[in-house]
Amino acid sequence: MGEKQWYKKNLEELMNELNVQTKIGLDSEEVLKRRNEYGDNSIKTAGKKSVVLMFFNQFKDFMVIILILASLISGFLGEISDTIIILLVVLLNAILGVIQENKAEKSLEALKNLSTPNAKVIREGNILEIKSIDVVPGDVVIIEAGDFVPADGVIIESASLMIEESALTGESVPVEKNTNTLEGDNIPLGDRKNFAYTSSLVTNGRGKFIATGTGMNTEIGKIAQMIQSQEDTKTPLQVKLDELGKLLGIGAIVVCGIIFFIGFLQNRPVLDMFMTSVSLAVAAIPEGLPAIVTIVLSIGVQNMIDNNAIIRKLPAVETLGTASVICSDKTGTLTQNKMTVTKLYTYDKLIDIDQANMENPTELTAIMTGLLCNDASLDSDKGEKKAIGDPTEVALIVAAERFGLLRKQQESYYERVGELPFDSERKLMTTINTFNNGYRVFTKGALDVLIGRCNKIMIGKDEVELTEDIIEKIKGTNEELSSKALRVLALAYKDIPSIPDNLNSETLEKDLVFVGMQGMIDPPREEAKLAVQKSKEAGIRPIMITGDHKITAMAIAKELGILEEGQEAIEGIALEKLTDEELYNSIEKYSVYARVSPEHKVRIVEGWQKKGKIVAMTGDGVNDAPALKRADIGCAMGITGTDVSKEAADMVLTDDNFATIVAAVEEGRTIFDNIKKSIHFLLSCNIGEVVALFISIVLKLPIPLLPIHILWINLITDSLPALALGVDPAEKDIMKRKPRNPKKSIFSDGLGLMLAVEGTIIGILTLAAFNIGSNESLTIGRTMAFTTLSLSQLVHTFNTRSIDKSIFKIGFTTNKKLLGAILISLLLMLGIIFIPALREIFKLGFLSPLQWGIVLGLSLIILVAVELIKALTNLTKNQKELA
Ligand code: ATP
């Protein structure tokens, strides 16, 4: 269908050719038919990495290349069993790598699908929200500011509609769209003012179009190959670990050089020296680490999805754990966004909504203004009421329905002929409807803005001059309602004989007649209260940001525990007056920002960032994108959020809930903690191996461990426990600690020192076992070294579950996966010792019960030693705190 010049067709031709009525839309049978005919409304992007490619990529690794080289050399020298083992381990490692990468890729793919946008369409006479992927040609699509256009189509309704289509035309300024049918052939894309293109962005107003092309049959589909695919991003920690890996690689080469040199001085055979160097290189590099980090991250991302947080950018997983300020919108995030009108005010009379009387002209006008100046819908779908749109507006419709005033019906009497959509900057919305023989402008919005646009007030059925006294009275009532945490919408109108040429705030939203106010409650979310408490304990400052009235905001913030004694609320206007320096000096004082516009949010984020804080910021509107991008963790709303805000965000909250952010922070902290545990485990074991080899060379001892032994331990027996540490349950005090400083190295806070000490102990234990066994034979010595090294590492996993807490406090059985991993690793180790053929290949011997006893005793020493170190450090720490 993309070939036709649709922009030349008028409404009638469009309806005929696409076989659709714009008021009713398609029916479900027709939709199904077209869905089958035209397929998914999605752009097929370039293919993914194939499994084969992934497999070969595993061999690019520096370490793997060295190993293959080593296996070739040993084969050449007649050590065929070594060659086979090394190649087997390399192969196994590559297969594991592919499985892991594949899993990580799949979960990332799932992420992309989760965050695909929705579209609003008219089908069978109702407005429905569907996945964009389900839009078909002929659908009548509704778009408004903040939406991505879900299909190509001809515009049939436009209210200040502006679309930014730079992806297609390169023109970054949004284009005003209208419904004028174009003439002439081959009009350039940028000049088709009555046409909307898939994946361009609505920046202003609202409108409707008939979809003429979907999926690959769209302008953007035609150039799909040109759209760049998203780069894979790495988290800061992954980048640092890559660097560390490179450093260790270089370190290994240097150490190999030293060993060669010492060996040369000691007159050792060259082959021995070569194999020892390979052993050392294998010992020094934590081969499994990058894969384990990726897996732990992707498991964490999956957990977050299960808990309603979709991570759009992987680095956010890590940043979340460092968050120290959470700036949250009020409506819907801290509150339930279940607005219910409870109060109605008309001049000098504040009543409960159920006492309103539609015989009273002012009360009727107040209710009708709320109903007609409204874009929400409340349709009955199979007997059930289904609300679509802004909850504030839904509340106004529900209030009117109490009195039998239905929106569709009233709009058929008073047809809408023009409008100025709501925007959070102006805080007003206006419609023009036919009324008697002329037109009536209906405006609703924030009282502080609206009252300035009125010069009369409706009292009874009369319009009276609006005096300062009356204004003061109205403002008093507004404050009274706000202090009870009610959101207040003020209502006004004016009659005009004809529609002005230019529809803008200047022409419509002035000289209005004030009618009254509706007050609605929006109760705080219960779970938000707990989450606020939790975040404060975790050293994270919660901040409320809202477009609502200051007094309403303060009342709710107090109830939630966000606004405490000594803290203040500030309004957007006052914030504007502060210089950057003044804001810097006072920012810690403010817990509530009221009546803010989206651009204020950027200042708030930057203000806190200057204080060195890591800021999470929520946002939903089209104008929130800059703040979301600027924040360290931009959180968009999954339900109420616009497509633009989701695109700009690092994380999308599928339940729009503040508590979800706090839960995600907890998960972020846990993930980082667990990656640290894996690193702790793997590096301390590597250091143990290096220490054992290095000392034996310096002391002119025979080599205690062969390359295949170290390879086996590092690549096979260690990887499962390291992975199990990556999914360790969170430590109990994880949300009682202060946020981690992202600038600090992970090896500070004692981890680096601990690693070195533990590694040295493991190395010495291994050498001790080797020495004892060597009295009998070199093979028994190596077997005892191999078993002691393997076992002590498995025992050591318990030590690494906490840097400072005793494993007896944490409990040996609290990570069942770790127990399973240890068991499997143990069986693997016993397998190569007790199966004669394997024993042969690995050049191991058979140990006596006494020797096994010694191995076991030595292996347990690492547990006792680390427990002692932990007890001692805790003791000194406590004494320091007391002093
Ligand atoms: P947040 O989501 O940031 O907590 P909010 O939803 O209260 O804030 P906005 O949606 O920007 O903030 O609303 C600001 C003010 O604009 C409200 O206090 C209300 O007076 C007015 N307002 C809100 N929605 C509408 C609407 N649909 N039509 C007219 N005025 C509105």
PDB file of C-alpha atoms in Angstrom, residues 214-355:
ATOM      1  CA  THR A 214       2.485  -0.336   8.491  1.00  0.00           C
ATOM      2  CA  GLY A 215       5.644  -2.313   9.185  1.00  0.00           C
ATOM      3  CA  MET A 216       8.072  -2.488   6.296  1.00  0.00           C
ATOM      4  CA  ASN A 217       5.486  -0.721   4.131  1.00  0.00           C
ATOM      5  CA  THR A 218       6.320   2.648   5.668  1.00  0.00           C
ATOM      6  CA  GLU A 219       8.795   5.345   4.730  1.00  0.00           C
ATOM      7  CA  ILE A 220      11.046   4.409   7.636  1.00  0.00           C
ATOM      8  CA  GLY A 221      10.643   0.730   6.732  1.00  0.00           C
ATOM      9  CA  LYS A 222      12.028   1.486   3.280  1.00  0.00           C
ATOM     10  CA  ILE A 223      15.232   2.768   4.807  1.00  0.00           C
ATOM     11  CA  ALA A 224      15.298   0.327   7.722  1.00  0.00           C
ATOM     12  CA  GLN A 225      18.779  -0.836   6.941  1.00  0.00           C
ATOM     13  CA  MET A 226      19.979   2.690   7.448  1.00  0.00           C
ATOM     14  CA  ILE A 227      18.794   2.854  11.012  1.00  0.00           C
ATOM     15  CA  GLN A 228      21.731   2.074  13.210  1.00  0.00           C
ATOM     16  CA  SER A 229      21.313  -0.809  15.559  1.00  0.00           C
ATOM     17  CA  GLN A 230      21.885  -0.049  19.213  1.00  0.00           C
ATOM     18  CA  GLU A 231      25.438  -0.506  20.437  1.00  0.00           C
ATOM     19  CA  ASP A 232      26.007  -3.025  23.182  1.00  0.00           C
ATOM     20  CA  THR A 233      26.746  -1.082  26.294  1.00  0.00           C
ATOM     21  CA  LYS A 234      28.885  -2.207  29.175  1.00  0.00           C
ATOM     22  CA  THR A 235      28.559  -1.174  32.784  1.00  0.00           C
ATOM     23  CA  PRO A 236      31.370   0.865  34.380  1.00  0.00           C
ATOM     24  CA  LEU A 237      32.373  -2.196  36.355  1.00  0.00           C
ATOM     25  CA  GLN A 238      32.600  -4.332  33.220  1.00  0.00           C
ATOM     26  CA  VAL A 239      34.803  -1.716  31.620  1.00  0.00           C
ATOM     27  CA  LYS A 240      37.022  -1.660  34.707  1.00  0.00           C
ATOM     28  CA  LEU A 241      37.193  -5.446  34.780  1.00  0.00           C
ATOM     29  CA  ASP A 242      38.186  -5.510  31.120  1.00  0.00           C
ATOM     30  CA  GLU A 243      40.995  -3.146  32.021  1.00  0.00           C
ATOM     31  CA  LEU A 244      41.936  -5.291  34.992  1.00  0.00           C
ATOM     32  CA  GLY A 245      41.971  -8.362  32.731  1.00  0.00           C
ATOM     33  CA  LYS A 246      44.354  -6.641  30.350  1.00  0.00           C
ATOM     34  CA  LEU A 247      46.546  -5.551  33.257  1.00  0.00           C
ATOM     35  CA  LEU A 248      46.685  -9.075  34.639  1.00  0.00           C
ATOM     36  CA  GLY A 249      47.516 -10.365  31.156  1.00  0.00           C
ATOM     37  CA  ILE A 250      50.462  -7.994  30.927  1.00  0.00           C
ATOM     38  CA  GLY A 251      51.388  -8.872  34.524  1.00  0.00           C
ATOM     39  CA  ALA A 252      51.348 -12.557  33.607  1.00  0.00           C
ATOM     40  CA  ILE A 253      53.705 -11.978  30.697  1.00  0.00           C
ATOM     41  CA  VAL A 254      56.085 -10.013  32.930  1.00  0.00           C
ATOM     42  CA  VAL A 255      56.022 -12.750  35.583  1.00  0.00           C
ATOM     43  CA  CYS A 256      56.621 -15.387  32.905  1.00  0.00           C
ATOM     44  CA  GLY A 257      59.664 -13.403  31.815  1.00  0.00           C
ATOM     45  CA  ILE A 258      60.971 -13.281  35.373  1.00  0.00           C
ATOM     46  CA  ILE A 259      60.413 -17.015  35.797  1.00  0.00           C
ATOM     47  CA  PHE A 260      62.214 -17.780  32.580  1.00  0.00           C
ATOM     48  CA  PHE A 261      65.083 -15.645  33.774  1.00  0.00           C
ATOM     49  CA  ILE A 262      65.262 -17.312  37.213  1.00  0.00           C
ATOM     50  CA  GLY A 263      64.899 -20.741  35.587  1.00  0.00           C
ATOM     51  CA  PHE A 264      67.723 -19.857  33.248  1.00  0.00           C
ATOM     52  CA  LEU A 265      69.920 -18.923  36.220  1.00  0.00           C
ATOM     53  CA  GLN A 266      68.920 -22.194  37.889  1.00  0.00           C
ATOM     54  CA  ASN A 267      69.708 -24.187  34.738  1.00  0.00           C
ATOM     55  CA  ARG A 268      66.243 -25.683  34.511  1.00  0.00           C
ATOM     56  CA  PRO A 269      65.147 -27.444  31.280  1.00  0.00           C
ATOM     57  CA  VAL A 270      63.466 -25.116  28.783  1.00  0.00           C
ATOM     58  CA  LEU A 271      60.383 -27.309  28.363  1.00  0.00           C
ATOM     59  CA  ASP A 272      59.770 -27.255  32.121  1.00  0.00           C
ATOM     60  CA  MET A 273      60.143 -23.508  32.137  1.00  0.00           C
ATOM     61  CA  PHE A 274      57.710 -23.153  29.263  1.00  0.00           C
ATOM     62  CA  MET A 275      55.051 -25.287  30.922  1.00  0.00           C
ATOM     63  CA  THR A 276      55.522 -23.446  34.216  1.00  0.00           C
ATOM     64  CA  SER A 277      55.076 -20.116  32.486  1.00  0.00           C
ATOM     65  CA  VAL A 278      51.864 -21.337  30.906  1.00  0.00           C
ATOM     66  CA  SER A 279      50.735 -22.526  34.347  1.00  0.00           C
ATOM     67  CA  LEU A 280      51.421 -19.128  35.731  1.00  0.00           C
ATOM     68  CA  ALA A 281      49.668 -17.297  32.964  1.00  0.00           C
ATOM     69  CA  VAL A 282      46.632 -19.511  33.491  1.00  0.00           C
ATOM     70  CA  ALA A 283      46.867 -18.990  37.232  1.00  0.00           C
ATOM     71  CA  ALA A 284      47.112 -15.216  37.012  1.00  0.00           C
ATOM     72  CA  ILE A 285      44.171 -14.503  34.729  1.00  0.00           C
ATOM     73  CA  PRO A 286      40.625 -14.963  36.036  1.00  0.00           C
ATOM     74  CA  GLU A 287      39.314 -16.416  32.773  1.00  0.00           C
ATOM     75  CA  GLY A 288      35.744 -17.008  33.919  1.00  0.00           C
ATOM     76  CA  LEU A 289      35.192 -13.555  35.382  1.00  0.00           C
ATOM     77  CA  PRO A 290      33.813 -11.533  32.437  1.00  0.00           C
ATOM     78  CA  ALA A 291      31.260 -14.227  31.626  1.00  0.00           C
ATOM     79  CA  ILE A 292      30.207 -14.532  35.250  1.00  0.00           C
ATOM     80  CA  VAL A 293      29.740 -10.772  35.574  1.00  0.00           C
ATOM     81  CA  THR A 294      27.585 -10.733  32.428  1.00  0.00           C
ATOM     82  CA  ILE A 295      25.453 -13.582  33.722  1.00  0.00           C
ATOM     83  CA  VAL A 296      25.000 -12.069  37.168  1.00  0.00           C
ATOM     84  CA  LEU A 297      23.983  -8.784  35.525  1.00  0.00           C
ATOM     85  CA  SER A 298      21.493 -10.454  33.227  1.00  0.00           C
ATOM     86  CA  ILE A 299      19.994 -12.513  36.041  1.00  0.00           C
ATOM     87  CA  GLY A 300      19.687  -9.282  38.011  1.00  0.00           C
ATOM     88  CA  VAL A 301      17.983  -7.570  35.085  1.00  0.00           C
ATOM     89  CA  GLN A 302      15.534 -10.475  34.900  1.00  0.00           C
ATOM     90  CA  ASN A 303      14.802 -10.172  38.638  1.00  0.00           C
ATOM     91  CA  MET A 304      14.166  -6.483  38.180  1.00  0.00           C
ATOM     92  CA  ILE A 305      11.711  -7.185  35.360  1.00  0.00           C
ATOM     93  CA  ASP A 306       9.886  -9.606  37.625  1.00  0.00           C
ATOM     94  CA  ASN A 307       9.671  -6.758  40.116  1.00  0.00           C
ATOM     95  CA  ASN A 308       8.265  -4.239  37.615  1.00  0.00           C
ATOM     96  CA  ALA A 309      11.452  -2.422  36.634  1.00  0.00           C
ATOM     97  CA  ILE A 310      12.560  -2.742  33.027  1.00  0.00           C
ATOM     98  CA  ILE A 311      16.190  -1.813  32.569  1.00  0.00           C
ATOM     99  CA  ARG A 312      16.693  -0.114  29.212  1.00  0.00           C
ATOM    100  CA  LYS A 313      20.379   0.598  29.577  1.00  0.00           C
ATOM    101  CA  LEU A 314      22.530  -2.041  31.195  1.00  0.00           C
ATOM    102  CA  PRO A 315      24.880   0.332  33.077  1.00  0.00           C
ATOM    103  CA  ALA A 316      21.847   1.473  35.070  1.00  0.00           C
ATOM    104  CA  VAL A 317      21.846  -1.838  36.941  1.00  0.00           C
ATOM    105  CA  GLU A 318      25.084  -0.826  38.518  1.00  0.00           C
ATOM    106  CA  THR A 319      24.342   2.867  38.931  1.00  0.00           C
ATOM    107  CA  LEU A 320      21.135   1.972  40.790  1.00  0.00           C
ATOM    108  CA  GLY A 321      23.157   0.517  43.623  1.00  0.00           C
ATOM    109  CA  THR A 322      24.889   3.877  44.131  1.00  0.00           C
ATOM    110  CA  ALA A 323      21.773   6.080  44.063  1.00  0.00           C
ATOM    111  CA  SER A 324      21.791   8.642  46.855  1.00  0.00           C
ATOM    112  CA  VAL A 325      18.864  10.880  45.897  1.00  0.00           C
ATOM    113  CA  ILE A 326      15.541   9.809  44.408  1.00  0.00           C
ATOM    114  CA  CYS A 327      13.481  12.638  42.935  1.00  0.00           C
ATOM    115  CA  SER A 328       9.976  11.395  42.370  1.00  0.00           C
ATOM    116  CA  ASP A 329       6.869  12.791  40.774  1.00  0.00           C
ATOM    117  CA  LYS A 330       3.966  12.835  43.126  1.00  0.00           C
ATOM    118  CA  THR A 331       0.950  11.929  41.077  1.00  0.00           C
ATOM    119  CA  GLY A 332       0.727   8.231  40.386  1.00  0.00           C
ATOM    120  CA  THR A 333       4.205   7.432  41.667  1.00  0.00           C
ATOM    121  CA  LEU A 334       3.849   8.364  45.307  1.00  0.00           C
ATOM    122  CA  THR A 335       0.066   8.477  45.131  1.00  0.00           C
ATOM    123  CA  GLN A 336      -2.338   5.940  43.681  1.00  0.00           C
ATOM    124  CA  ASN A 337      -3.457   8.141  40.792  1.00  0.00           C
ATOM    125  CA  LYS A 338      -6.979   7.076  41.566  1.00  0.00           C
ATOM    126  CA  MET A 339      -8.510  10.494  41.535  1.00  0.00           C
ATOM    127  CA  THR A 340     -11.995  10.939  42.904  1.00  0.00           C
ATOM    128  CA  VAL A 341     -13.785  14.243  42.998  1.00  0.00           C
ATOM    129  CA  THR A 342     -15.085  14.831  46.517  1.00  0.00           C
ATOM    130  CA  LYS A 343     -15.712  18.579  46.697  1.00  0.00           C
ATOM    131  CA  LEU A 344     -17.375  21.174  44.536  1.00  0.00           C
ATOM    132  CA  TYR A 345     -16.914  24.886  45.057  1.00  0.00           C
ATOM    133  CA  THR A 346     -18.971  27.577  43.411  1.00  0.00           C
ATOM    134  CA  TYR A 347     -19.024  31.127  44.675  1.00  0.00           C
ATOM    135  CA  ASP A 348     -19.052  31.125  48.474  1.00  0.00           C
ATOM    136  CA  LYS A 349     -20.290  27.574  48.731  1.00  0.00           C
ATOM    137  CA  LEU A 350     -18.124  24.537  49.324  1.00  0.00           C
ATOM    138  CA  ILE A 351     -20.089  21.280  49.249  1.00  0.00           C
ATOM    139  CA  ASP A 352     -19.539  17.548  49.035  1.00  0.00           C
ATOM    140  CA  ILE A 353     -19.925  16.458  45.445  1.00  0.00           C
ATOM    141  CA  ASP A 354     -22.949  14.265  46.173  1.00  0.00           C
ATOM    142  CA  GLN A 355     -24.840  17.326  47.399  1.00  0.00           C
TER     143      GLN A 355
END
